[in-house]
Short mmCIF file of C-alpha atoms in Angstrom, two decimals:
data_model
loop_
_atom_site.label_atom_id
_atom_site.label_comp_id
_atom_site.label_asym_id
_atom_site.label_seq_id
_atom_site.Cartn_x
_atom_site.Cartn_y
_atom_site.Cartn_z
CA MET A 1 15.16 29.99 -29.77
CA ASN A 2 17.87 29.91 -27.24
CA ASN A 3 16.87 28.90 -24.09
CA THR A 4 18.23 31.27 -21.59
CA THR A 5 19.50 30.15 -17.76
CA ASP A 6 18.53 31.99 -14.94
CA ASN A 7 20.20 32.62 -11.38
CA ASN A 8 18.96 29.58 -9.17
CA PRO A 9 16.31 30.23 -6.87
CA ALA A 10 15.96 27.99 -3.86
CA PHE A 11 13.23 26.70 -1.52
CA ASP A 12 13.58 24.54 1.52
CA VAL A 13 11.68 21.59 -0.25
CA LEU A 14 11.28 21.90 -4.19
CA VAL A 15 8.01 19.47 -4.85
CA ILE A 16 7.45 18.14 -8.61
CA GLY A 17 4.37 17.58 -9.30
CA SER A 18 0.96 19.23 -8.41
CA GLY A 19 -1.64 16.29 -8.04
CA ALA A 20 -3.00 15.15 -4.53
CA ALA A 21 0.19 14.08 -3.43
CA GLY A 22 2.50 16.75 -4.38
CA LEU A 23 -0.11 19.81 -3.12
CA SER A 24 -0.94 17.77 0.18
CA LEU A 25 2.76 17.68 1.08
CA ALA A 26 3.09 21.17 0.14
CA LEU A 27 -0.02 22.20 2.67
CA GLU A 28 1.35 20.16 5.33
CA MET A 29 4.63 21.90 5.33
CA ALA A 30 3.72 25.59 4.68
CA ASP A 31 3.67 26.86 8.19
CA LYS A 32 7.10 25.69 8.59
CA ALA A 33 8.85 25.90 5.18
CA THR A 34 9.12 27.79 1.76
CA VAL A 35 7.83 25.65 -1.07
CA GLY A 36 8.20 25.61 -4.74
CA VAL A 37 5.55 23.33 -6.70
CA ILE A 38 6.54 22.69 -10.27
CA SER A 39 4.32 21.78 -12.44
CA LYS A 40 4.49 20.98 -16.33
CA GLY A 41 1.21 22.44 -17.28
CA GLU A 42 -1.99 23.46 -15.17
CA LEU A 43 -1.96 22.89 -11.80
CA THR A 44 -5.35 20.53 -12.71
CA GLU A 45 -3.83 18.81 -15.43
CA GLY A 46 -2.40 15.56 -13.53
CA SER A 47 -4.27 12.15 -12.95
CA THR A 48 -5.56 13.53 -9.61
CA TYR A 49 -8.14 15.43 -11.46
CA TYR A 50 -9.71 12.87 -13.68
CA ALA A 51 -9.73 10.61 -10.61
CA GLN A 52 -13.40 9.30 -10.66
CA GLY A 53 -14.21 6.59 -8.22
CA GLY A 54 -13.05 7.37 -4.66
CA ILE A 55 -11.05 6.93 -2.03
CA ALA A 56 -10.62 3.96 0.22
CA ALA A 57 -11.00 3.99 3.67
CA VAL A 58 -12.37 2.20 6.99
CA LEU A 59 -15.35 4.77 7.91
CA ASP A 60 -18.08 2.28 8.63
CA GLU A 61 -18.42 0.71 11.94
CA THR A 62 -19.35 -2.57 10.10
CA ASP A 63 -15.85 -2.44 8.18
CA THR A 64 -12.66 -3.31 9.91
CA VAL A 65 -8.94 -1.95 9.06
CA GLU A 66 -7.98 -6.01 8.94
CA SER A 67 -10.65 -6.16 6.04
CA HIS A 68 -9.30 -3.57 3.70
CA ILE A 69 -5.44 -4.86 4.57
CA GLN A 70 -6.83 -8.35 3.53
CA ASP A 71 -8.43 -7.10 0.55
CA THR A 72 -5.36 -5.00 -0.34
CA LEU A 73 -3.40 -8.33 -0.06
CA ASP A 74 -5.32 -10.01 -2.04
CA SER A 75 -5.65 -7.76 -5.06
CA GLY A 76 -1.79 -7.58 -4.96
CA ALA A 77 -1.11 -10.97 -6.10
CA GLY A 78 1.23 -11.76 -3.01
CA LEU A 79 3.53 -9.20 -3.84
CA CYS A 80 2.48 -6.31 -1.62
CA ASP A 81 4.49 -5.29 1.35
CA PRO A 82 2.42 -5.67 4.40
CA ASP A 83 3.96 -3.40 6.43
CA ALA A 84 3.22 -0.65 3.69
CA VAL A 85 -0.25 -1.81 3.29
CA ARG A 86 -0.69 -1.93 7.45
CA PHE A 87 0.57 1.69 7.42
CA VAL A 88 -1.77 3.22 4.52
CA VAL A 89 -4.96 1.57 5.37
CA GLU A 90 -4.49 2.38 9.16
CA ASN A 91 -3.77 6.43 8.47
CA GLY A 92 -6.94 5.92 6.00
CA ARG A 93 -9.69 7.74 8.25
CA ILE A 94 -7.25 10.58 9.29
CA ALA A 95 -6.48 11.47 5.39
CA ILE A 96 -9.73 11.71 4.62
CA GLN A 97 -10.98 14.01 7.77
CA LYS A 98 -8.34 16.56 6.25
CA LEU A 99 -9.82 16.48 3.03
CA ILE A 100 -13.49 17.52 4.78
CA ASP A 101 -11.58 20.00 6.84
CA LEU A 102 -10.23 21.44 4.08
CA GLY A 103 -13.54 21.71 2.33
CA VAL A 104 -14.27 18.70 -0.20
CA ASP A 105 -17.69 17.88 -0.68
CA PHE A 106 -18.01 14.28 -0.89
CA SER A 107 -21.22 12.96 -1.55
CA ARG A 108 -24.13 12.68 1.39
CA ASP A 109 -25.75 9.71 1.98
CA PRO A 110 -29.37 9.64 0.84
CA ASP A 111 -30.56 7.93 4.28
CA PRO A 112 -27.93 8.56 7.43
CA GLU A 113 -30.65 7.74 9.82
CA LYS A 114 -31.08 4.07 8.59
CA THR A 115 -27.35 3.78 7.24
CA GLY A 116 -25.79 5.69 10.48
CA GLN A 117 -23.32 7.32 7.99
CA GLU A 118 -23.24 10.93 7.07
CA TYR A 119 -21.06 10.21 3.60
CA HIS A 120 -22.29 7.59 0.87
CA LEU A 121 -19.90 4.99 0.68
CA THR A 122 -19.80 2.59 -2.18
CA ARG A 123 -18.32 -0.62 -3.34
CA GLU A 124 -15.61 -1.17 -6.08
CA GLY A 125 -13.66 -4.41 -7.33
CA GLY A 126 -11.82 -6.18 -4.91
CA HIS A 127 -13.09 -4.71 -2.24
CA SER A 128 -15.29 -6.80 0.27
CA HIS A 129 -17.33 -3.96 1.74
CA ARG A 130 -18.58 -0.49 1.09
CA ARG A 131 -15.40 1.67 1.99
CA VAL A 132 -14.97 3.96 -0.93
CA ILE A 133 -16.25 7.54 -0.22
CA HIS A 134 -16.37 9.50 -3.18
CA ALA A 135 -18.09 13.37 -4.54
CA ALA A 136 -20.52 11.80 -7.06
CA ASP A 137 -18.09 10.08 -10.20
CA ALA A 138 -15.76 13.18 -10.23
CA THR A 139 -13.51 12.29 -6.46
CA GLY A 140 -10.57 13.65 -8.17
CA ARG A 141 -11.79 17.04 -9.60
CA ALA A 142 -13.22 17.67 -6.33
CA VAL A 143 -10.06 16.93 -4.59
CA GLU A 144 -7.82 18.57 -6.94
CA THR A 145 -9.77 21.73 -7.24
CA THR A 146 -10.01 22.09 -3.38
CA LEU A 147 -6.04 21.68 -2.82
CA VAL A 148 -5.55 23.93 -5.77
CA GLU A 149 -7.91 26.55 -4.54
CA LYS A 150 -5.88 26.44 -0.95
CA VAL A 151 -2.16 26.40 -2.20
CA GLN A 152 -2.75 29.45 -4.22
CA THR A 153 -3.88 31.60 -0.83
CA THR A 154 -1.58 30.14 1.21
CA ASN A 155 1.87 31.87 2.17
CA ASN A 156 5.23 30.06 1.64
CA ILE A 157 4.09 27.88 -1.26
CA THR A 158 5.38 29.34 -4.91
CA LEU A 159 3.51 27.95 -7.31
CA LEU A 160 5.53 27.04 -11.01
CA ASP A 161 3.20 26.01 -13.56
CA HIS A 162 4.18 24.97 -17.14
CA HIS A 163 7.57 24.01 -15.60
CA MET A 164 9.11 20.61 -17.12
CA ALA A 165 11.49 18.91 -14.58
CA ILE A 166 14.43 18.16 -16.65
CA ASP A 167 17.22 16.17 -14.19
CA LEU A 168 17.73 16.28 -10.72
CA ILE A 169 20.56 17.82 -9.31
CA ARG A 170 23.12 15.77 -6.93
CA ASP A 171 26.00 17.45 -4.96
CA LYS A 172 29.12 16.36 -6.08
CA ARG A 173 30.95 16.00 -2.83
CA GLY A 174 30.27 13.93 0.01
CA ASP A 175 27.04 11.96 0.09
CA LYS A 176 25.86 13.49 -3.16
CA ARG A 177 22.47 14.03 -2.11
CA CYS A 178 19.91 15.53 -4.55
CA ILE A 179 20.32 19.48 -3.83
CA GLY A 180 17.80 20.60 -6.71
CA ALA A 181 16.73 20.16 -10.01
CA TYR A 182 17.18 21.78 -13.21
CA ALA A 183 13.54 22.66 -15.32
CA LEU A 184 12.59 23.84 -18.42
CA ASP A 185 10.02 27.25 -18.31
CA ILE A 186 7.82 26.74 -21.17
CA LYS A 187 6.38 29.92 -21.40
CA ASN A 188 10.14 31.81 -21.34
CA ASP A 189 11.80 29.34 -22.93
CA ARG A 190 14.53 29.03 -20.84
CA VAL A 191 16.02 26.58 -18.43
CA ILE A 192 16.13 27.08 -14.62
CA ALA A 193 18.13 25.60 -11.95
CA TYR A 194 16.16 25.05 -8.98
CA GLY A 195 17.85 24.27 -5.46
CA ALA A 196 16.02 22.86 -2.22
CA LYS A 197 17.13 21.57 1.23
CA ALA A 198 14.84 18.29 -0.04
CA VAL A 199 12.93 17.51 -3.70
CA VAL A 200 10.21 15.72 -3.67
CA LEU A 201 9.12 13.99 -6.65
CA ALA A 202 5.15 13.95 -6.93
CA THR A 203 4.84 13.42 -10.61
CA GLY A 204 2.25 10.27 -11.09
CA GLY A 205 3.15 7.28 -13.49
CA ALA A 206 3.78 6.28 -17.35
CA SER A 207 0.30 5.02 -18.31
CA LYS A 208 0.98 7.54 -21.85
CA ALA A 209 3.93 4.79 -22.62
CA TYR A 210 0.95 2.84 -24.04
CA LEU A 211 -1.24 3.80 -27.18
CA TYR A 212 -4.63 3.32 -25.17
CA THR A 213 -4.43 4.80 -21.63
CA SER A 214 -7.01 6.62 -19.30
CA ASN A 215 -4.67 9.15 -18.12
CA PRO A 216 -3.84 12.42 -19.35
CA ASP A 217 -1.29 13.35 -21.36
CA GLY A 218 1.19 14.13 -18.97
CA SER A 219 1.72 10.63 -17.30
CA THR A 220 4.98 9.81 -19.37
CA GLY A 221 7.06 8.81 -16.31
CA ASP A 222 9.11 12.01 -16.15
CA GLY A 223 9.82 11.60 -12.56
CA ILE A 224 10.66 7.84 -12.57
CA ALA A 225 12.93 8.43 -15.69
CA MET A 226 14.87 11.40 -13.31
CA ALA A 227 15.47 9.40 -10.64
CA TRP A 228 16.52 6.29 -12.05
CA ARG A 229 18.91 8.56 -14.20
CA ALA A 230 20.14 10.33 -10.92
CA GLY A 231 20.68 6.30 -9.66
CA ALA A 232 17.79 6.06 -7.53
CA ASN A 233 16.61 2.49 -6.72
CA VAL A 234 13.42 1.80 -8.78
CA ALA A 235 11.29 -1.44 -8.39
CA ASN A 236 8.41 -2.98 -10.09
CA MET A 237 8.03 -1.36 -13.01
CA GLU A 238 6.58 -4.61 -14.84
CA PHE A 239 3.49 -3.96 -13.13
CA THR A 240 1.32 -1.55 -15.09
CA GLN A 241 -2.45 -1.92 -14.47
CA PHE A 242 -4.91 -1.85 -17.27
CA HIS A 243 -7.96 -0.69 -15.99
CA PRO A 244 -10.96 -2.77 -17.57
CA THR A 245 -13.57 0.14 -18.65
CA CYS A 246 -12.53 2.96 -20.60
CA LEU A 247 -15.54 4.18 -22.99
CA PHE A 248 -14.88 2.99 -26.39
CA HIS A 249 -15.20 5.75 -29.15
CA PRO A 250 -12.96 7.05 -31.70
CA GLU A 251 -12.99 10.48 -30.00
CA ALA A 252 -13.74 9.39 -26.65
CA LYS A 253 -9.76 9.44 -25.99
CA SER A 254 -10.09 6.22 -23.73
CA PHE A 255 -12.49 8.11 -21.23
CA LEU A 256 -12.39 6.05 -17.82
CA VAL A 257 -16.00 4.68 -16.67
CA THR A 258 -15.80 4.57 -12.92
CA GLU A 259 -15.00 1.05 -11.40
CA ALA A 260 -18.07 1.82 -9.12
CA VAL A 261 -20.93 1.68 -12.08
CA ARG A 262 -19.67 -2.17 -11.56
CA GLY A 263 -19.87 -1.45 -7.83
CA GLU A 264 -23.32 -0.42 -8.03
CA GLY A 265 -24.77 -3.60 -10.26
CA GLY A 266 -23.10 -2.66 -13.72
CA LYS A 267 -22.70 -5.88 -15.86
CA LEU A 268 -20.25 -6.97 -18.39
CA ARG A 269 -21.79 -8.22 -21.65
CA LEU A 270 -20.44 -9.47 -24.99
CA GLY A 271 -21.98 -8.17 -28.20
CA ASN A 272 -24.83 -11.01 -27.93
CA THR A 273 -25.64 -9.69 -24.42
CA LYS A 274 -24.27 -12.51 -22.47
CA ARG A 275 -22.38 -12.16 -19.29
CA PHE A 276 -18.94 -13.75 -19.17
CA MET A 277 -17.36 -12.85 -15.92
CA ASP A 278 -18.63 -15.32 -13.92
CA LYS A 279 -16.42 -17.70 -16.05
CA PHE A 280 -13.03 -16.23 -14.84
CA ASP A 281 -14.01 -15.40 -10.82
CA ASP A 282 -16.40 -16.25 -8.57
CA ARG A 283 -16.83 -12.31 -7.63
CA GLY A 284 -17.95 -11.56 -11.47
CA GLU A 285 -17.56 -7.83 -12.58
CA LEU A 286 -16.12 -7.33 -8.91
CA ALA A 287 -13.28 -9.41 -9.02
CA PRO A 288 -9.98 -7.30 -9.04
CA ARG A 289 -8.90 -4.99 -11.99
CA ASP A 290 -6.27 -7.48 -13.40
CA ILE A 291 -8.79 -10.29 -13.46
CA VAL A 292 -11.35 -8.35 -15.09
CA ALA A 293 -9.26 -6.58 -17.67
CA ARG A 294 -7.62 -10.12 -18.87
CA ALA A 295 -11.09 -11.40 -19.01
CA ILE A 296 -12.07 -8.66 -21.32
CA ASP A 297 -8.79 -8.92 -23.35
CA HIS A 298 -9.66 -12.97 -23.48
CA GLU A 299 -13.02 -12.47 -24.86
CA MET A 300 -12.22 -10.00 -27.18
CA LYS A 301 -9.70 -11.92 -28.81
CA ARG A 302 -11.77 -15.16 -29.08
CA THR A 303 -14.74 -13.36 -30.43
CA GLY A 304 -12.82 -11.05 -32.71
CA ASP A 305 -15.20 -7.95 -31.22
CA GLU A 306 -13.88 -4.80 -30.40
CA CYS A 307 -15.17 -3.88 -27.26
CA VAL A 308 -17.39 -5.59 -24.68
CA TYR A 309 -20.43 -3.47 -22.87
CA LEU A 310 -21.05 -2.56 -19.68
CA ASP A 311 -24.82 -2.54 -18.75
CA ILE A 312 -26.47 -0.87 -15.77
CA THR A 313 -29.87 -0.25 -17.54
CA ASP A 314 -31.72 -1.91 -14.54
CA LYS A 315 -31.11 0.65 -11.91
CA PRO A 316 -33.53 3.49 -12.15
CA VAL A 317 -33.04 6.48 -14.22
CA ASP A 318 -32.29 8.86 -11.42
CA PHE A 319 -30.01 6.67 -9.70
CA ILE A 320 -27.92 6.86 -12.64
CA ARG A 321 -27.91 10.14 -13.23
CA GLU A 322 -27.48 10.95 -9.23
CA HIS A 323 -24.13 8.68 -9.01
CA PHE A 324 -22.78 9.29 -11.97
CA PRO A 325 -23.35 12.68 -13.43
CA THR A 326 -20.11 12.76 -15.36
CA VAL A 327 -20.20 9.47 -16.99
CA TYR A 328 -23.67 10.14 -18.01
CA LYS A 329 -23.41 13.41 -19.41
CA ARG A 330 -20.14 12.06 -21.52
CA CYS A 331 -21.69 9.08 -23.01
CA LEU A 332 -24.25 11.36 -24.07
CA ASP A 333 -21.80 13.27 -25.68
CA PHE A 334 -20.83 10.47 -27.69
CA GLY A 335 -24.36 9.42 -28.38
CA PHE A 336 -24.46 6.64 -25.52
CA ASP A 337 -27.54 6.86 -22.87
CA MET A 338 -26.70 4.47 -20.19
CA THR A 339 -29.97 4.79 -18.75
CA GLU A 340 -31.38 2.94 -21.70
CA GLN A 341 -28.30 0.94 -23.39
CA SER A 342 -24.90 -0.81 -22.68
CA ILE A 343 -21.66 1.22 -22.68
CA PRO A 344 -18.94 -0.13 -25.32
CA VAL A 345 -15.83 -0.53 -22.83
CA VAL A 346 -12.19 -1.78 -23.62
CA PRO A 347 -9.19 -1.90 -21.25
CA ALA A 348 -6.83 0.68 -21.65
CA ALA A 349 -3.26 1.23 -19.52
CA HIS A 350 -4.48 3.03 -16.19
CA TYR A 351 -1.67 2.99 -13.56
CA THR A 352 1.75 2.46 -12.37
CA CYS A 353 2.43 -0.06 -9.68
CA GLY A 354 5.83 0.14 -9.69
CA GLY A 355 8.04 3.07 -9.28
CA VAL A 356 10.80 4.52 -7.44
CA LYS A 357 11.59 2.63 -4.46
CA THR A 358 10.87 4.36 -1.02
CA ASP A 359 10.51 3.69 2.53
CA LEU A 360 7.17 4.44 4.55
CA ALA A 361 8.39 8.31 4.78
CA GLY A 362 8.84 8.72 1.10
CA ARG A 363 12.77 8.61 1.40
CA THR A 364 14.41 7.01 -1.69
CA SER A 365 17.85 5.53 -2.19
CA ILE A 366 19.32 8.86 -2.79
CA ASP A 367 19.65 11.55 0.24
CA GLY A 368 17.42 14.18 -0.06
CA LEU A 369 15.18 12.85 -2.55
CA TYR A 370 11.64 11.83 -1.87
CA ALA A 371 8.90 10.50 -3.79
CA ILE A 372 5.18 10.12 -3.20
CA GLY A 373 2.07 9.11 -4.94
CA GLU A 374 2.32 7.01 -8.01
CA VAL A 375 5.36 7.58 -8.97
CA ALA A 376 6.77 6.02 -5.80
CA CYS A 377 6.86 1.96 -5.25
CA THR A 378 5.99 1.99 -1.34
CA GLY A 379 5.13 -1.91 -1.83
CA LEU A 380 1.32 -0.76 -1.14
CA HIS A 381 0.05 -2.10 -4.08
CA GLY A 382 2.10 -5.31 -5.27
CA ALA A 383 1.25 -6.31 -8.65
CA ASN A 384 -2.18 -4.87 -9.22
CA ARG A 385 -3.42 -2.07 -6.86
CA ILE A 386 -7.10 -2.47 -5.49
CA ALA A 387 -9.51 0.31 -6.77
CA SER A 388 -9.53 3.60 -5.07
CA ASN A 389 -6.36 3.08 -2.84
CA SER A 390 -4.26 5.47 -5.25
CA LEU A 391 -5.74 8.60 -3.66
CA LEU A 392 -5.55 7.28 -0.49
CA GLU A 393 -1.82 6.91 -0.44
CA CYS A 394 -1.02 10.32 -1.94
CA LEU A 395 -2.82 11.57 1.25
CA VAL A 396 -0.98 9.17 3.35
CA LEU A 397 2.36 9.41 2.24
CA GLY A 398 1.89 12.95 1.40
CA ALA A 399 1.60 13.61 5.44
CA ALA A 400 4.11 11.09 6.27
CA SER A 401 7.19 12.77 4.02
CA ALA A 402 6.21 15.88 5.27
CA LYS A 403 6.57 15.24 8.66
CA ASP A 404 9.78 13.56 8.08
CA ILE A 405 11.08 16.67 5.97
CA LEU A 406 10.39 18.96 8.70
CA GLU A 407 11.79 16.84 11.34
CA ASN A 408 14.91 16.67 9.63
CA LEU A 409 14.74 20.26 7.62
CA ASP A 410 16.90 21.80 10.24
CA THR A 411 19.94 19.33 9.76
CA MET A 412 20.04 19.31 6.12
CA PRO A 413 22.37 21.54 4.17
CA ASP A 414 21.45 24.63 3.18
CA ALA A 415 20.58 25.17 -0.52
CA GLN A 416 23.62 26.23 -2.59
CA ALA A 417 24.70 27.84 -5.98
CA LEU A 418 23.94 25.26 -8.89
CA THR A 419 25.87 25.06 -12.01
CA PRO A 420 23.76 26.75 -14.46
CA TRP A 421 22.26 24.68 -17.51
CA ASP A 422 24.72 24.71 -20.55
CA GLU A 423 23.22 24.06 -23.97
CA SER A 424 26.25 26.07 -25.82
CA TRP A 425 27.36 23.07 -27.49
CA VAL A 426 23.64 22.33 -29.19
CA ARG A 427 21.79 23.57 -31.82
CA ASP A 428 17.84 24.08 -32.33
CA SER A 429 16.44 20.99 -34.12
CA ASP A 430 14.92 21.14 -37.66
CA GLU A 431 13.24 17.40 -37.60
CA ASP A 432 11.18 18.07 -34.38
CA VAL A 433 8.72 15.32 -36.28
CA VAL A 434 11.25 12.76 -35.87
CA VAL A 435 10.59 13.23 -31.54
CA SER A 436 6.73 12.56 -32.44
CA HIS A 437 7.59 9.55 -34.81
CA ASN A 438 9.36 8.16 -32.00
CA TRP A 439 6.78 8.56 -29.40
CA ASP A 440 4.25 7.17 -31.55
CA GLU A 441 6.46 4.24 -32.37
CA VAL A 442 7.14 3.65 -28.33
CA ARG A 443 3.87 3.56 -27.34
CA ARG A 444 2.22 1.53 -30.22
CA PHE A 445 4.93 -1.48 -29.47
CA MET A 446 4.39 -0.98 -25.51
CA TRP A 447 0.76 -1.69 -26.16
CA ASN A 448 1.37 -4.54 -28.80
CA TYR A 449 4.35 -6.35 -27.16
CA VAL A 450 3.98 -5.23 -23.45
CA GLY A 451 0.53 -5.04 -22.71
CA ILE A 452 -1.77 -7.31 -20.89
CA VAL A 453 -0.78 -10.26 -21.77
CA ARG A 454 2.50 -10.83 -22.65
CA THR A 455 5.08 -13.63 -23.98
CA ASP A 456 8.79 -13.97 -23.79
CA LYS A 457 8.93 -13.93 -27.66
CA ARG A 458 6.46 -10.29 -27.48
CA LEU A 459 9.20 -9.19 -24.93
CA GLU A 460 11.97 -9.88 -26.85
CA ARG A 461 10.70 -8.10 -29.79
CA ALA A 462 9.99 -4.88 -27.64
CA LYS A 463 13.38 -4.94 -26.74
CA HIS A 464 15.01 -5.30 -29.60
CA ARG A 465 12.92 -2.20 -31.15
CA ILE A 466 13.58 0.26 -27.75
CA ASP A 467 17.80 -0.57 -27.91
CA LEU A 468 17.32 0.91 -31.49
CA LEU A 469 15.20 3.55 -30.15
CA GLN A 470 17.52 4.67 -27.03
CA THR A 471 20.33 5.33 -29.33
CA GLU A 472 18.49 7.81 -31.85
CA ILE A 473 17.08 9.17 -28.81
CA ASN A 474 20.16 9.69 -27.11
CA ASP A 475 21.74 11.11 -30.11
CA TYR A 476 18.73 13.51 -30.35
CA TYR A 477 18.96 14.77 -26.73
CA GLY A 478 22.73 14.93 -26.97
CA ASN A 479 22.48 17.62 -29.98
CA PHE A 480 19.48 19.50 -29.52
CA ARG A 481 18.22 22.30 -27.71
CA ILE A 482 15.62 21.11 -24.43
CA THR A 483 11.59 20.81 -25.73
CA GLY A 484 8.80 19.75 -23.84
CA ASP A 485 8.22 16.53 -26.42
CA LEU A 486 12.11 15.74 -26.32
CA LEU A 487 11.50 15.66 -22.51
CA GLU A 488 8.85 13.26 -22.32
#
């Protein structure tokens, strides 16, 4: 079927992505600007919905901003931008209060008179204090569903689900600012050119490039690739974070076992029940994710085992069911009762620490183009993100970008007529399976050669294969009509 083009609709701001970053920005702007939100699937299909642990912020009077800053810097292996760290951490309490005001139902502290806290705070890897506010073990779901409900009833926000962004559009004149984007309307099989005064990338990361990942299927790095093709600066793409504990089961699809299980006392054990983390770090199971993931990888290679085990059976049954209802139920679905037995776990690609280079207002190197959330590289995470700083960054930078856009909206050029998408010279593919094979090949050699532990030889092998694939993909892209699989 031929894709058909449409007259280009226009907004003040076009947001590509519907997770915490994109939707929070849309809500911040809706009173003063028209906003279009593009989502490649349902609004809730991004990584935000699946985030379990929580949001790190200094909410306890015994905790300090300086402590949170130092923990973040330590986890980032010396490569964090100190200004970015301070900016995000200092704005954490405000970001949390906005979510509470919107109606996010965070878990309450069971004994507020004793702790002095209205909300329960947990501790996760790399943190020196309990500072992670959460909604049981499904924080992302609570945040995302609340944001979705709000944007669906807010004037000036147009929701465009089942649309896949193809490429950014730059003005060929003057400063060549970003003036819109092409998107594939999947349901109607047509390409539409959307114009905007400002375009905001909030598309998430690229962990789906790996064979084993905790991320949903949509985390294919679309926004980073579009920005790079448009000429934007990209940084730190070598820093992929591997989450240490994803459920090991052939049908589990790398279901993530929240870091909070270790934060509440869960221990990692080998198949012979022996603990091993103390050999690698004095903090044991509460070391930062990169250390824990490498330790697990090392032990699996040393022993030949397919997984290690996460044990929290020393906690009361009611405690486990109350604090980890999602993990508890999911494990039961696969035959594991975490109140009585250890959970088999393995590392999996989890978070893209690099991305489109931005400042602390989300501005990229291209005028009119912003990037926020996991798609962006603000310098907050350095080489390794500390637990539960991701949703925090989404919210803080979403607000900062919205503020900057609104302050400059009146001086931005109006949306202009855009050149329609031209596919008059391409044809329907007769070998869609080729795309599937290429996608599978990329994910396998990325896992094998560009994984947790890398060597020059492995990286050279990966580069050789990617160069060959790039030629095939470019030829295919240039000759056949756009499809969702081809774009990813």
